[in-house]
Amino acid sequence: MKFFIDTANLKEIEEAASLGILDGVTTNPSLMAKEGIGGKAMIFDHYKAICDLVDGPVSAEVISTDFDGMIREAFELREIADNIVVKIPMTHAGIKAIKYLSDHDINTNCTLVFSQGQALMAAKAGATFVSPFIGRLDDISSDGIQLIADIRLIYDNYGFDTQILAASIRHPMHIIESAKIGADVVTSPLKPLLALLNHPLTDKGLEKFLADYRKNNP
Ligand code: E4P
């Protein structure tokens, strides 16, 4: 399973990368805005800075909602670095853009996916990644993890190459459940990712080991 971090914050990306377990980064316009990044030049510079921190895929989202605009932006974003993945929303124009970009060997991440049908369309269009937003589904009393399971079944039935990227992660159990079901990738904010490291028995056990060591090593 690949671990991506879902942030545009350079310090958080650096911290996750320093663990040696980071495979990529996802961003979106809201995450960029949160960092105070605005204006095309600043946005592109920021993507470049992220791409310099990680070797793996870095998702950068288009702002255009029409086909021509999405394609134009995709080719501009692709110029930033080889590891840029163009993030395209799941819309009528978006599916056409994903198909076009896939035919031109440009990696895509189909974002804002909330149903099995949308995920099937993304795979048919040749998306590199599909991003079901599990936290946002849970927020409206729908079962986000079940959607990952359903997409896994559909993709396995037909051998689709599109990687399932579990997104909108709220807590560590979203990561664990996604792993059990067979999501190819999880993109998480730093906090749930780091929470995977913790267990109270680990802390207690380590405390005891060190206390015992100190008995004969004052
Ligand atoms: C995915 O790529 C999105 O950036 C992200 O996971 C959305 O998460 P949110 O629902 O916490 O905004």
XYZ file of C-alpha atoms and ligand atoms in Angstrom:
230
model
C 0.000 0.000 0.000
C 1.289 3.436 -0.920
C 1.145 6.338 1.555
C 0.507 9.811 0.176
C 0.201 12.903 2.353
C -2.812 15.132 1.738
C -1.459 18.630 2.310
C 0.232 21.571 0.638
C 2.222 22.382 3.778
C 5.936 21.981 3.042
C 6.912 21.324 6.677
C 4.360 18.526 6.984
C 5.527 17.004 3.707
C 9.130 17.187 4.928
C 8.193 15.566 8.229
C 6.366 12.678 6.529
C 9.177 12.278 3.988
C 11.743 12.129 6.799
C 10.101 8.919 8.063
C 11.091 7.275 4.797
C 7.600 5.905 4.168
C 6.144 8.636 1.972
C 5.214 7.663 -1.586
C 3.556 10.842 -2.844
C 1.494 13.968 -2.173
C -2.010 15.114 -3.000
C -3.096 18.741 -2.953
C -6.289 20.522 -3.862
C -7.251 24.204 -4.249
C -8.508 24.369 -0.647
C -5.234 22.993 0.726
C -3.264 25.478 -1.397
C -5.458 28.360 -0.165
C -4.879 27.232 3.433
C -1.155 27.833 2.902
C -1.855 31.321 1.527
C -0.750 30.310 -1.989
C -2.412 32.369 -4.745
C -1.669 33.596 -8.269
C -0.417 31.359 -11.050
C 3.313 32.004 -10.538
C 3.141 31.395 -6.784
C 1.003 28.287 -7.253
C 3.400 26.814 -9.814
C 6.423 27.640 -7.634
C 4.763 25.904 -4.718
C 4.068 22.771 -6.764
C 7.724 22.817 -7.824
C 8.810 23.058 -4.180
C 6.624 20.052 -3.317
C 7.958 18.065 -6.279
C 11.502 18.778 -5.109
C 10.705 17.226 -1.725
C 9.293 13.910 -2.962
C 10.145 11.534 -5.790
C 6.657 10.057 -6.041
C 3.464 11.387 -7.649
C 2.313 14.900 -6.690
C -1.312 15.644 -7.562
C -1.969 19.201 -8.778
C -5.579 20.095 -9.528
C -6.900 21.999 -12.540
C -9.204 24.963 -11.929
C -10.882 25.000 -15.343
C -14.225 23.269 -15.639
C -14.351 23.051 -19.451
C -12.499 20.446 -21.537
C -10.204 22.846 -23.407
C -9.232 24.685 -20.246
C -8.508 21.438 -18.394
C -6.260 20.199 -21.198
C -4.419 23.527 -21.423
C -3.840 23.549 -17.663
C -2.828 19.900 -17.643
C -0.039 20.486 -20.149
C 1.149 23.554 -18.212
C 1.151 21.664 -14.910
C 2.995 18.767 -16.506
C 5.854 21.160 -17.364
C 6.540 21.793 -13.660
C 8.029 18.357 -12.973
C 7.923 14.780 -14.227
C 6.164 13.559 -11.088
C 3.153 15.872 -11.447
C -0.160 14.017 -11.682
C -2.972 16.141 -13.066
C -5.994 16.097 -10.794
C -9.256 16.353 -12.710
C -12.743 16.532 -11.184
C -15.290 13.812 -11.949
C -17.502 15.686 -14.373
C -18.666 15.267 -17.970
C -15.801 17.453 -19.216
C -13.463 15.867 -16.672
C -13.964 12.341 -18.012
C -13.271 13.528 -21.551
C -10.115 15.258 -20.321
C -8.933 12.159 -18.433
C -9.395 10.028 -21.559
C -7.540 12.583 -23.691
C -4.671 12.902 -21.202
C -4.442 9.143 -20.741
C -4.157 8.778 -24.535
C -1.291 11.306 -24.370
C 0.521 9.450 -21.542
C -0.222 12.068 -18.903
C -0.995 10.687 -15.451
C -4.298 11.744 -13.922
C -6.070 11.572 -10.589
C -9.866 11.620 -10.907
C -11.044 13.551 -7.860
C -14.362 14.138 -6.074
C -15.541 10.553 -6.572
C -18.499 9.517 -4.438
C -20.089 6.555 -6.253
C -19.294 3.218 -7.875
C -20.530 4.486 -11.239
C -18.175 7.452 -11.134
C -15.254 5.155 -10.278
C -16.156 2.834 -13.164
C -16.196 5.777 -15.578
C -12.810 6.998 -14.288
C -11.260 3.574 -14.893
C -12.832 3.300 -18.364
C -11.319 6.691 -19.228
C -7.877 5.458 -18.141
C -7.348 7.483 -14.955
C -4.083 6.616 -13.190
C -5.726 7.148 -9.795
C -9.330 7.404 -8.654
C -10.016 9.325 -5.436
C -13.122 8.234 -3.505
C -13.663 10.735 -0.656
C -14.511 8.457 2.241
C -14.599 11.043 5.047
C -17.035 13.287 3.199
C -19.334 10.292 2.628
C -19.162 9.355 6.315
C -19.984 12.995 7.111
C -23.375 12.578 5.422
C -24.081 9.177 7.035
C -23.024 7.210 3.959
C -20.459 4.377 4.193
C -17.185 5.619 2.705
C -15.254 2.409 3.379
C -17.978 0.350 1.690
C -17.453 2.453 -1.435
C -13.749 1.506 -1.464
C -14.737 -2.185 -1.165
C -17.236 -1.877 -4.020
C -14.719 -0.154 -6.292
C -12.106 -2.823 -5.449
C -14.580 -5.537 -6.527
C -15.453 -3.766 -9.771
C -11.838 -3.054 -10.709
C -10.754 -6.628 -9.899
C -13.633 -8.062 -11.961
C -12.216 -6.444 -15.071
C -8.525 -5.992 -14.257
C -8.649 -2.200 -14.448
C -5.199 -0.658 -13.818
C -6.584 2.502 -12.191
C -5.258 2.708 -8.634
C -7.772 3.241 -5.847
C -6.595 6.220 -3.799
C -8.586 6.429 -0.563
C -9.022 10.163 0.117
C -10.696 12.455 2.627
C -9.170 10.538 5.519
C -10.331 11.701 8.946
C -8.696 9.239 11.358
C -6.281 6.278 11.506
C -9.060 3.678 11.253
C -9.893 5.019 7.790
C -6.324 4.077 6.814
C -6.525 0.628 8.429
C -9.915 -0.182 6.895
C -8.753 1.017 3.474
C -5.697 -1.242 3.778
C -7.832 -4.261 4.769
C -10.083 -3.760 1.776
C -7.194 -3.382 -0.632
C -7.025 0.303 -1.549
C -3.835 0.769 -3.556
C -3.040 4.140 -1.990
C -4.204 6.175 0.951
C -3.763 9.932 1.089
C -3.919 11.236 4.626
C -3.285 14.423 6.553
C -0.186 14.136 8.754
C -2.033 13.563 12.043
C -3.863 10.289 11.183
C -0.702 9.024 9.477
C 1.433 9.624 12.574
C -1.303 8.177 14.794
C -0.605 4.778 13.213
C 2.665 4.739 15.157
C 1.028 4.976 18.565
C -0.082 2.377 21.071
C -0.258 2.901 24.857
C 1.255 -0.549 25.482
C 4.272 0.430 23.366
C 4.800 3.532 25.531
C 4.279 1.558 28.743
C 6.541 -1.276 27.594
C 9.341 1.078 26.579
C 9.097 2.943 29.883
C 9.498 -0.372 31.757
C 12.415 -1.554 29.595
C 14.271 1.705 30.192
C 13.487 1.693 33.928
C 14.824 -1.895 34.210
C 17.938 -0.972 32.226
C 18.621 1.923 34.578
C 18.578 -0.465 37.611
C 21.975 -1.881 36.618
C 23.131 1.150 34.670
C 22.692 4.073 37.028
C -7.991 14.270 -2.010
O -7.105 14.237 -2.834
C -8.469 15.481 -1.349
O -7.441 16.456 -1.415
C -8.762 15.315 0.100
O -8.515 14.004 0.542
C -10.057 15.893 0.539
O -10.175 15.717 1.916
P -11.214 16.531 2.819
O -12.552 15.914 2.658
O -10.689 16.364 4.206
O -11.171 17.961 2.338
